[in-house]
Tab-separated table of C-alpha atoms in Angstrom:
chain	number	residue	atom	x	y	z
A	1176	MET	CA	12.034	77.574	-42.637
A	1177	PHE	CA	9.957	79.463	-40.501
A	1178	LYS	CA	7.108	79.309	-43.019
A	1179	THR	CA	7.276	75.700	-43.038
A	1180	ILE	CA	7.133	75.065	-39.317
A	1181	LYS	CA	4.535	77.397	-38.934
A	1182	SER	CA	2.642	75.617	-41.653
A	1183	ALA	CA	3.173	71.998	-40.272
A	1184	VAL	CA	2.647	72.931	-36.218
A	1185	THR	CA	-0.622	74.907	-37.709
A	1186	LEU	CA	-1.671	71.216	-39.870
A	1187	LEU	CA	-0.693	69.447	-36.397
A	1188	LEU	CA	-3.083	71.422	-34.223
A	1189	VAL	CA	-5.967	71.670	-36.476
A	1190	MET	CA	-5.541	67.597	-37.196
A	1191	THR	CA	-5.815	67.170	-33.552
A	1192	LEU	CA	-8.357	69.457	-33.139
A	1193	LEU	CA	-9.944	66.678	-35.986
A	1194	THR	CA	-9.436	63.900	-35.495
A	1195	GLY	CA	-8.349	64.423	-31.393
A	1196	VAL	CA	-11.036	66.338	-29.830
A	1197	ILE	CA	-14.293	67.122	-32.345
A	1198	TYR	CA	-14.320	62.861	-34.058
A	1199	PRO	CA	-14.401	61.411	-31.237
A	1200	ALA	CA	-16.892	63.357	-29.432
A	1201	LEU	CA	-19.389	63.489	-32.571
A	1202	VAL	CA	-19.316	59.203	-32.691
A	1203	THR	CA	-19.589	59.407	-28.583
A	1204	VAL	CA	-22.579	61.591	-29.033
A	1205	LEU	CA	-23.890	59.637	-31.962
A	1206	ALA	CA	-23.557	56.269	-30.076
A	1207	GLN	CA	-24.863	57.399	-26.994
A	1208	GLY	CA	-27.995	58.756	-28.550
A	1209	LEU	CA	-28.637	55.900	-31.473
A	1210	PHE	CA	-27.227	53.287	-29.168
A	1211	PRO	CA	-26.965	53.462	-25.450
A	1212	LYS	CA	-27.381	49.999	-24.671
A	1213	GLN	CA	-24.335	48.998	-27.076
A	1214	ALA	CA	-22.003	51.723	-26.242
A	1215	ASN	CA	-22.205	50.905	-22.516
A	1216	GLY	CA	-21.044	47.885	-23.002
A	1217	SER	CA	-24.280	45.673	-23.147
A	1218	ILE	CA	-24.229	45.371	-18.999
A	1219	ILE	CA	-26.754	42.613	-17.879
A	1220	ARG	CA	-28.157	43.956	-14.657
A	1221	ASP	CA	-29.711	41.330	-11.831
A	1222	SER	CA	-32.670	41.858	-9.872
A	1223	GLN	CA	-31.584	44.275	-7.599
A	1224	GLY	CA	-30.395	46.266	-10.443
A	1225	LYS	CA	-26.307	45.754	-9.929
A	1226	ALA	CA	-24.280	45.164	-13.053
A	1227	SER	CA	-23.560	41.734	-13.179
A	1228	GLY	CA	-22.451	41.638	-16.356
A	1229	SER	CA	-22.050	42.171	-19.897
A	1230	ALA	CA	-24.407	40.174	-22.839
A	1231	LEU	CA	-21.114	40.570	-24.809
A	1232	ILE	CA	-18.268	38.890	-22.490
A	1233	GLY	CA	-18.321	35.408	-20.835
A	1234	GLN	CA	-18.016	34.860	-17.517
A	1235	PRO	CA	-16.972	31.438	-15.408
A	1236	PHE	CA	-19.819	29.252	-13.432
A	1237	SER	CA	-18.395	26.622	-11.633
A	1238	GLY	CA	-21.100	24.901	-9.342
A	1239	SER	CA	-22.993	22.259	-10.074
A	1240	ARG	CA	-26.392	24.273	-9.774
A	1241	TYR	CA	-25.340	26.365	-13.053
A	1242	PHE	CA	-25.133	26.330	-16.532
A	1243	TRP	CA	-21.829	26.121	-17.287
A	1244	GLY	CA	-20.347	28.485	-20.812
A	1245	ARG	CA	-17.661	27.370	-23.105
A	1246	PRO	CA	-13.488	27.095	-22.106
A	1247	SER	CA	-11.617	30.459	-22.332
A	1248	ALA	CA	-8.184	31.037	-23.746
A	1249	THR	CA	-7.844	33.776	-22.200
A	1250	GLY	CA	-5.861	32.479	-18.964
A	1251	PRO	CA	-4.770	32.139	-16.344
A	1252	TYR	CA	-7.628	34.006	-15.446
A	1253	PRO	CA	-10.753	32.820	-16.858
A	1254	TYR	CA	-12.762	35.319	-19.905
A	1255	ASN	CA	-10.301	38.413	-19.295
A	1256	ALA	CA	-11.241	40.337	-22.201
A	1257	GLY	CA	-7.552	42.431	-21.802
A	1258	ALA	CA	-6.203	39.003	-23.437
A	1259	SER	CA	-8.719	38.356	-26.183
A	1260	SER	CA	-7.073	35.624	-28.326
A	1261	GLY	CA	-7.910	32.094	-29.536
A	1262	SER	CA	-6.114	29.479	-28.040
A	1263	ASN	CA	-3.439	29.426	-31.233
A	1264	LEU	CA	-3.479	25.700	-30.863
A	1265	GLY	CA	-4.210	23.335	-33.896
A	1266	PRO	CA	-6.386	20.370	-34.734
A	1267	THR	CA	-3.134	18.255	-34.615
A	1268	ASN	CA	-1.735	19.735	-31.776
A	1269	PRO	CA	-1.338	17.406	-28.789
A	1270	ALA	CA	-2.116	20.486	-26.115
A	1271	LEU	CA	-5.009	20.750	-27.928
A	1272	ALA	CA	-6.318	17.126	-27.628
A	1273	ASP	CA	-4.995	17.138	-24.039
A	1274	ALA	CA	-7.311	19.738	-23.296
A	1275	VAL	CA	-10.509	18.894	-24.624
A	1276	LYS	CA	-9.738	15.233	-22.823
A	1277	ALA	CA	-9.753	16.774	-19.687
A	1278	ARG	CA	-12.555	19.145	-20.084
A	1279	ILE	CA	-14.899	15.884	-21.506
A	1280	GLU	CA	-13.571	13.955	-18.335
A	1281	ALA	CA	-14.835	17.136	-16.124
A	1282	LEU	CA	-18.012	17.148	-17.645
A	1283	ARG	CA	-18.547	13.474	-17.596
A	1284	ALA	CA	-17.484	13.090	-13.552
A	1285	ALA	CA	-19.933	15.989	-12.988
A	1286	ASP	CA	-22.807	14.055	-14.534
A	1287	PRO	CA	-22.001	10.775	-14.721
A	1288	GLY	CA	-25.257	9.406	-15.806
A	1289	ASN	CA	-24.869	11.493	-19.002
A	1290	LYS	CA	-23.700	9.109	-21.879
A	1291	THR	CA	-24.787	11.642	-24.630
A	1292	PRO	CA	-21.874	13.304	-27.097
A	1293	VAL	CA	-20.279	16.062	-25.216
A	1294	PRO	CA	-21.247	19.523	-27.879
A	1295	VAL	CA	-17.949	20.548	-28.925
A	1296	ASP	CA	-18.745	24.479	-27.242
A	1297	LEU	CA	-18.196	22.980	-24.216
A	1298	VAL	CA	-14.708	21.466	-24.628
A	1299	THR	CA	-13.563	24.302	-26.932
A	1300	ALA	CA	-12.724	28.034	-26.813
A	1301	SER	CA	-14.021	30.389	-29.365
A	1302	GLY	CA	-11.798	32.451	-31.521
A	1303	SER	CA	-11.783	35.475	-28.917
A	1304	GLY	CA	-11.241	33.593	-26.073
A	1305	LEU	CA	-14.588	36.100	-24.780
A	1306	ASP	CA	-18.222	34.294	-26.038
A	1307	PRO	CA	-20.906	34.408	-24.060
A	1308	HIS	CA	-22.744	31.774	-25.401
A	1309	ILE	CA	-23.405	28.298	-25.510
A	1310	SER	CA	-25.139	26.211	-28.386
A	1311	PRO	CA	-29.084	25.219	-27.719
A	1312	ALA	CA	-27.114	21.833	-27.253
A	1313	ALA	CA	-24.920	22.317	-24.875
A	1314	ALA	CA	-27.710	23.689	-22.663
A	1315	GLU	CA	-29.267	20.796	-23.283
A	1316	TYR	CA	-27.106	18.784	-22.073
A	1317	GLN	CA	-26.132	20.002	-18.571
A	1318	ILE	CA	-30.074	19.813	-17.746
A	1319	ASN	CA	-29.775	16.453	-15.891
A	1320	ARG	CA	-27.119	17.654	-13.559
A	1321	ILE	CA	-29.397	21.154	-12.834
A	1322	ALA	CA	-32.120	19.072	-12.313
A	1323	LYS	CA	-30.375	16.778	-9.874
A	1324	THR	CA	-28.704	19.987	-8.106
A	1325	ARG	CA	-31.757	21.842	-8.082
A	1326	PRO	CA	-35.286	21.026	-7.377
A	1327	ILE	CA	-36.590	21.690	-10.693
A	1328	ASP	CA	-38.135	19.432	-13.710
A	1329	PRO	CA	-35.930	18.386	-16.611
A	1330	ASP	CA	-38.733	20.227	-18.566
A	1331	LYS	CA	-39.332	23.035	-17.121
A	1332	LEU	CA	-35.256	23.593	-17.587
A	1333	ARG	CA	-35.923	23.077	-21.486
A	1334	GLU	CA	-38.546	25.674	-21.190
A	1335	MET	CA	-36.297	27.997	-19.912
A	1336	VAL	CA	-33.438	27.148	-22.565
A	1337	GLN	CA	-36.098	27.774	-25.538
A	1338	SER	CA	-36.901	30.423	-23.950
A	1339	HIS	CA	-33.602	32.336	-23.967
A	1340	THR	CA	-32.312	30.862	-27.096
A	1341	GLU	CA	-31.321	33.832	-29.500
A	1342	GLY	CA	-31.931	33.031	-33.167
A	1343	ARG	CA	-29.544	33.610	-36.229
A	1344	GLN	CA	-28.463	37.698	-36.780
A	1345	TRP	CA	-31.121	38.996	-39.439
A	1346	GLY	CA	-32.695	35.180	-39.410
A	1347	PHE	CA	-29.483	33.901	-41.889
A	1348	LEU	CA	-25.969	34.376	-40.192
A	1349	GLY	CA	-24.435	32.858	-37.495
A	1350	GLU	CA	-26.351	30.110	-35.353
A	1351	PRO	CA	-29.139	29.667	-32.687
A	1352	ARG	CA	-27.287	30.102	-29.241
A	1353	VAL	CA	-28.121	30.557	-25.880
A	1354	ASN	CA	-26.170	33.734	-23.584
A	1355	VAL	CA	-25.261	32.000	-19.987
A	1356	LEU	CA	-25.371	34.516	-18.142
A	1357	ARG	CA	-28.588	35.828	-18.743
A	1358	LEU	CA	-30.226	31.985	-18.456
A	1359	ASN	CA	-27.860	31.600	-15.377
A	1360	GLN	CA	-29.920	34.709	-13.569
A	1361	ALA	CA	-33.230	33.185	-15.118
A	1362	LEU	CA	-32.714	30.562	-13.154
A	1363	ASP	CA	-31.597	32.050	-9.813
A	1364	GLN	CA	-35.308	33.232	-10.086
A	1365	VAL	CA	-37.292	29.958	-9.997
A	1366	ARG	CA	-38.069	28.874	-6.855
């Protein structure tokens, strides 16, 4: 029996050392060496070098001077990475229809002259509830509202949106997208 206990304890110590110390240390060293930006959270810094967010996690922007991102399903605090999940509301759920209707009304109230259809990504949350991107159409939808609150020509705003539009990953995966935080940072740099 002592021999069995000794083998079990030895195996426990060896596996703890391998999987609890050596493997995490090796992965950390490789990640920091090969992908340091991603390994440290893809942090976006402002013009003063201060961390202002991550390229991977959305942030709430509610002022009319800024582009707004997708709604977050991680409430009660918007974009809470600790509560990452979708709303789990199906297309036939009346709560989803009510939430979308309220979001459309809020967008229409913020820009009453805008009669174009509201892009779906401005009124529905992503699967994780943390998406930092919107479609170029969602950014285009907001240009007139921002041009009214900031003394910026709408064509200049369109150029900014185009320059901040990221293409498909590897040329064929996903859809073109705009990182809202980066776009709003560029917007703050315009005088």
